[in-house]
Every structure is written in C-alpha cells, then in structure tokens.
Amino acid sequence: MKVPFLNLRAINARDEHAIISACERVIKSGWYVNSEEVSNFESKFSNYCGTKYCIGVANGLDALKLTLAAWKILGKLKDGDEVLVPGNTFIATVLAVIDTGLNPVFVEPDPETFLISNSSLESAITSRCKAIIPVHLYGQLVDLSALRGVIEKHELLVLEDSAQAHGASLMGKRAGNLGHAAAFSFYPGKNLGALGDGGAVTTNDAELASLIKALANYGSEDKYVHSFVGYNSRLDAIQAAILNVKLTRLDNDIELRRKIVHRYLNEISNPHISLPSINDTQSHVWHLFVVKTEFRKALQAWLTAHDVQTLVHYPIAPHKQEALSQFSHTILPVTENLQSVVLSLPVDPTLDNEQVSYVIDVCNKFKLNAENHPL
C-alpha cells in the first residue's frame, strides 16, 4: 500500500468542476488583476477569520514584509528595531524581518509543543524590541493570552505568522484575529491552498489595511498616483476564485485531519516515537503531524521502505542557514535538537481509514537492531 505525504491531485479533484468553472469565469471576464474575485475572497476570508479587513497579496512572505513595512511608514517601527521570532520556524519568518531593515531576535521553542516558549520570551527582550512574530507552527496556535502580560508590558506589536494555521481557534477567536495583524500563505500544500502562490494580511486596523493595500499596488492608492515606495504584490484573480471555492471545504478538511490525528495519538504506541503535545483540540488544525524520534534516519528509512512518505520540517534551523551566516554564533540548543529529531507523518485529509491504519501499523512495527538499523 502506498501512502503519499500529501496528494494534492486528490485534494483538488474533489472540487475539480467548481474550480474549473471558477477559472473559466475569470478567463471570460477579462479582468485578471485586482478584480471582483479578489474583493469577494477578501470579504469572505476576513469574515471567516473574524477581522474587519483582509488584503490579498502575492504570497505569505510578502504578507509579513508588507505589514512590517507599513508599520515603519506609520512610525511604529524604524530601521534597526528588534523583532522577536521563534528559533524553530521556516526561514520566511526571518527573511521578512531582515528584508524590511529590522533585526530578528531568536527565541527558543517549548520542546513539547514546538511553539515559542513563554519562559524564554521575556529574557530575550531588550529595549530595542518593538514587535513579535508568533508562529502558529504546524497548525497549533500560540497562546497569546498567556503572553499578554509580557506583550503589554513591553508594548510589542504582534504580527501572527498564520501561514500554517488557517481555521485554528482559541477561546472563540480564529488565527488572524489574535494580534495587531496576521500573515497567511495560500501555497498549494497549506490547509487552504491555491493552485499557485498567494497570501493575505488580516487586521482590524483600518489605517494599516489601507496602507498595506497601497504598498502592495506599487505604493498607489489612486491610479498613477504613488504616495509610497511600494511593491507589486497582488493576489491573482484566478487564485482568488479558486480560494473562494476551497474556503467552503476548509472546516470539513480540518475535521478530517483531526480524525486522522485522533487515531495516531491513540494508536501509535512505539516507544521510539514521541507523539506531539497539544494545548487544546480547537487550537490545532494539524497542517502537519510532527513526531520526535532519536532514530529519525532509521524510522524514515523504514517508513519509506514500506511506501509511507514522510518529510522533515525543518532539517536546518534559520540561524544555521548559510544565507543567514551572521546569526551562526547564536546558541539555540532546543531548536537545534528539534531539527535533528522531528519527522512529519502523512495527515492528508483524503487518506482513507485503511491507509491510516497502515501508517499506524508500520510505525508500531518499527524496531532496531544493536546498530540502530531497522529490523
């Protein structure tokens, strides 16, 4: 039996006719940029997240960058200010900070939840820290209410990195509505994925929303009038139309993922595999199901040999990347340990019960010989 990590063909085939119809509608409209399709999606997604505003942009990295750039124009940030970021994240979180002339300060994660650690957060704050980017990693929300005291004490701007957390909720509020602003990615593999790149910013701040919209459109609020040094970062009409279709399925897909995870958590019992910890069932939408094992190479080889596809998120931490060599001296033992022991199992919403049972069975049969090779 083959179990793919993520079968995008099967995921999108469920809505094939609606997606094709949406694409045909855009093609026939002759309006491909900043169209009504984009406005419709922005309205639907802001309503879904519970925010007043949503601005469609080209990708998740731009969503982060445009928000930080807007805060600089508004005088809330300036060159050289420090932004707190988790050590354990995808590099885009850090690139957005650097690209806007700000300085990232890495914070260690909790070794069980993988999320930014409350205990290590305040010790990383200096007088130059002006913002924090909490990453809702793997689909689990950072409990910002627990960080509220520190955030308010130091008057930090909060930019949620919600690229993996579409639909996650905490105490009645969804990702995208927990900070001053939030950045989303609609990369095809996300829980809400386009058929190409796409992103969005959500916020309740009217001034910020208006400025981000202008910055994303060459710094222009009125055609051929450019008030700011802007960018070209717009959500394509055809991707917005596809997202309008797929948004209607998001909540159901989250429940399908949770059913798979419920079985994993209750039925994988191999002592060599440490299962993930969760704070709350509604705060996690399981974009990824990430286990820990001291024998990752052997376990991954075992699963591959039995046609179960796995991935590693992420094998090299940002501060250890050659592109960010200026941070190579940074010591983050928890982050560095995680990068050597994490392994992501399939949690595709189109997996059937037989495939899920097979993954569980293969995991439970994993054993090692004296040389730590799978038997």
CSV table of N, CA, C and O in Angstrom, one decimal, residues 139-141 167-170 254-255 258 261-262 265 278-286:
chain,number,residue,atom,x,y,z
A,139,GLY,N,0.2,24.3,12.6
A,139,GLY,CA,-1.2,24.4,12.7
A,139,GLY,C,-1.7,24.6,14.1
A,139,GLY,O,-2.9,24.7,14.4
A,140,GLN,N,-0.8,24.7,15.1
A,140,GLN,CA,-1.2,24.9,16.5
A,140,GLN,C,-1.0,26.4,16.9
A,140,GLN,O,0.1,26.9,16.7
A,141,LEU,N,-2.0,27.0,17.5
A,141,LEU,CA,-1.9,28.4,17.9
A,141,LEU,C,-1.0,28.6,19.1
A,141,LEU,O,-1.1,27.9,20.1
A,167,GLY,N,-7.9,28.6,10.1
A,167,GLY,CA,-9.1,28.0,10.8
A,167,GLY,C,-8.9,27.6,12.2
A,167,GLY,O,-9.8,27.2,12.9
A,168,ALA,N,-7.6,27.7,12.7
A,168,ALA,CA,-7.4,27.3,14.1
A,168,ALA,C,-8.0,28.4,15.0
A,168,ALA,O,-8.0,29.6,14.7
A,169,SER,N,-8.6,28.0,16.2
A,169,SER,CA,-9.2,29.0,17.0
A,169,SER,C,-8.9,28.7,18.5
A,169,SER,O,-8.5,27.6,18.9
A,170,LEU,N,-8.9,29.8,19.2
A,170,LEU,CA,-8.6,29.8,20.7
A,170,LEU,C,-9.5,30.8,21.4
A,170,LEU,O,-9.6,31.9,21.1
A,254,ILE,N,-10.4,20.3,8.1
A,254,ILE,CA,-9.8,20.3,9.4
A,254,ILE,C,-10.3,19.2,10.2
A,254,ILE,O,-9.5,18.5,10.9
A,255,GLU,N,-11.6,18.9,10.2
A,255,GLU,CA,-12.2,17.8,11.0
A,255,GLU,C,-11.6,16.5,10.5
A,255,GLU,O,-11.4,15.5,11.3
A,258,ARG,N,-8.3,16.1,11.9
A,258,ARG,CA,-8.4,15.8,13.4
A,258,ARG,C,-8.7,14.3,13.6
A,258,ARG,O,-8.3,13.7,14.6
A,261,VAL,N,-5.6,12.4,13.1
A,261,VAL,CA,-4.7,12.6,14.3
A,261,VAL,C,-5.2,11.9,15.5
A,261,VAL,O,-4.3,11.4,16.3
A,262,HIS,N,-6.5,11.9,15.7
A,262,HIS,CA,-7.0,11.2,16.9
A,262,HIS,C,-6.6,9.8,16.9
A,262,HIS,O,-6.2,9.2,18.0
A,265,LEU,N,-2.7,9.6,17.7
A,265,LEU,CA,-2.4,9.8,19.1
A,265,LEU,C,-2.8,8.6,20.0
A,265,LEU,O,-2.2,8.4,21.0
A,278,ILE,N,-0.4,18.8,22.6
A,278,ILE,CA,-1.3,19.8,22.1
A,278,ILE,C,-1.9,20.6,23.3
A,278,ILE,O,-2.1,20.0,24.4
A,279,ASN,N,-2.1,21.9,23.1
A,279,ASN,CA,-2.7,22.7,24.2
A,279,ASN,C,-4.2,22.5,24.3
A,279,ASN,O,-4.8,22.5,25.4
A,280,ASP,N,-4.8,22.4,23.1
A,280,ASP,CA,-6.2,22.4,23.1
A,280,ASP,C,-6.6,21.9,21.7
A,280,ASP,O,-6.0,22.3,20.7
A,281,THR,N,-7.7,21.1,21.6
A,281,THR,CA,-8.0,20.5,20.3
A,281,THR,C,-8.5,21.5,19.3
A,281,THR,O,-8.2,21.3,18.1
A,282,GLN,N,-9.1,22.6,19.7
A,282,GLN,CA,-9.6,23.6,18.7
A,282,GLN,C,-8.5,24.5,18.3
A,282,GLN,O,-8.6,25.2,17.3
A,283,SER,N,-7.4,24.6,19.0
A,283,SER,CA,-6.3,25.5,18.7
A,283,SER,C,-5.4,24.8,17.7
A,283,SER,O,-4.4,25.5,17.3
A,284,HIS,N,-5.6,23.6,17.3
A,284,HIS,CA,-4.7,22.9,16.4
A,284,HIS,C,-5.5,22.4,15.2
A,284,HIS,O,-6.5,21.7,15.3
A,285,VAL,N,-5.0,22.7,14.0
A,285,VAL,CA,-5.7,22.3,12.8
A,285,VAL,C,-4.8,21.3,12.0
A,285,VAL,O,-5.2,20.9,10.8
A,286,TRP,N,-3.7,20.9,12.5
A,286,TRP,CA,-2.9,19.8,12.0
A,286,TRP,C,-2.5,20.0,10.5
A,286,TRP,O,-2.7,19.1,9.7
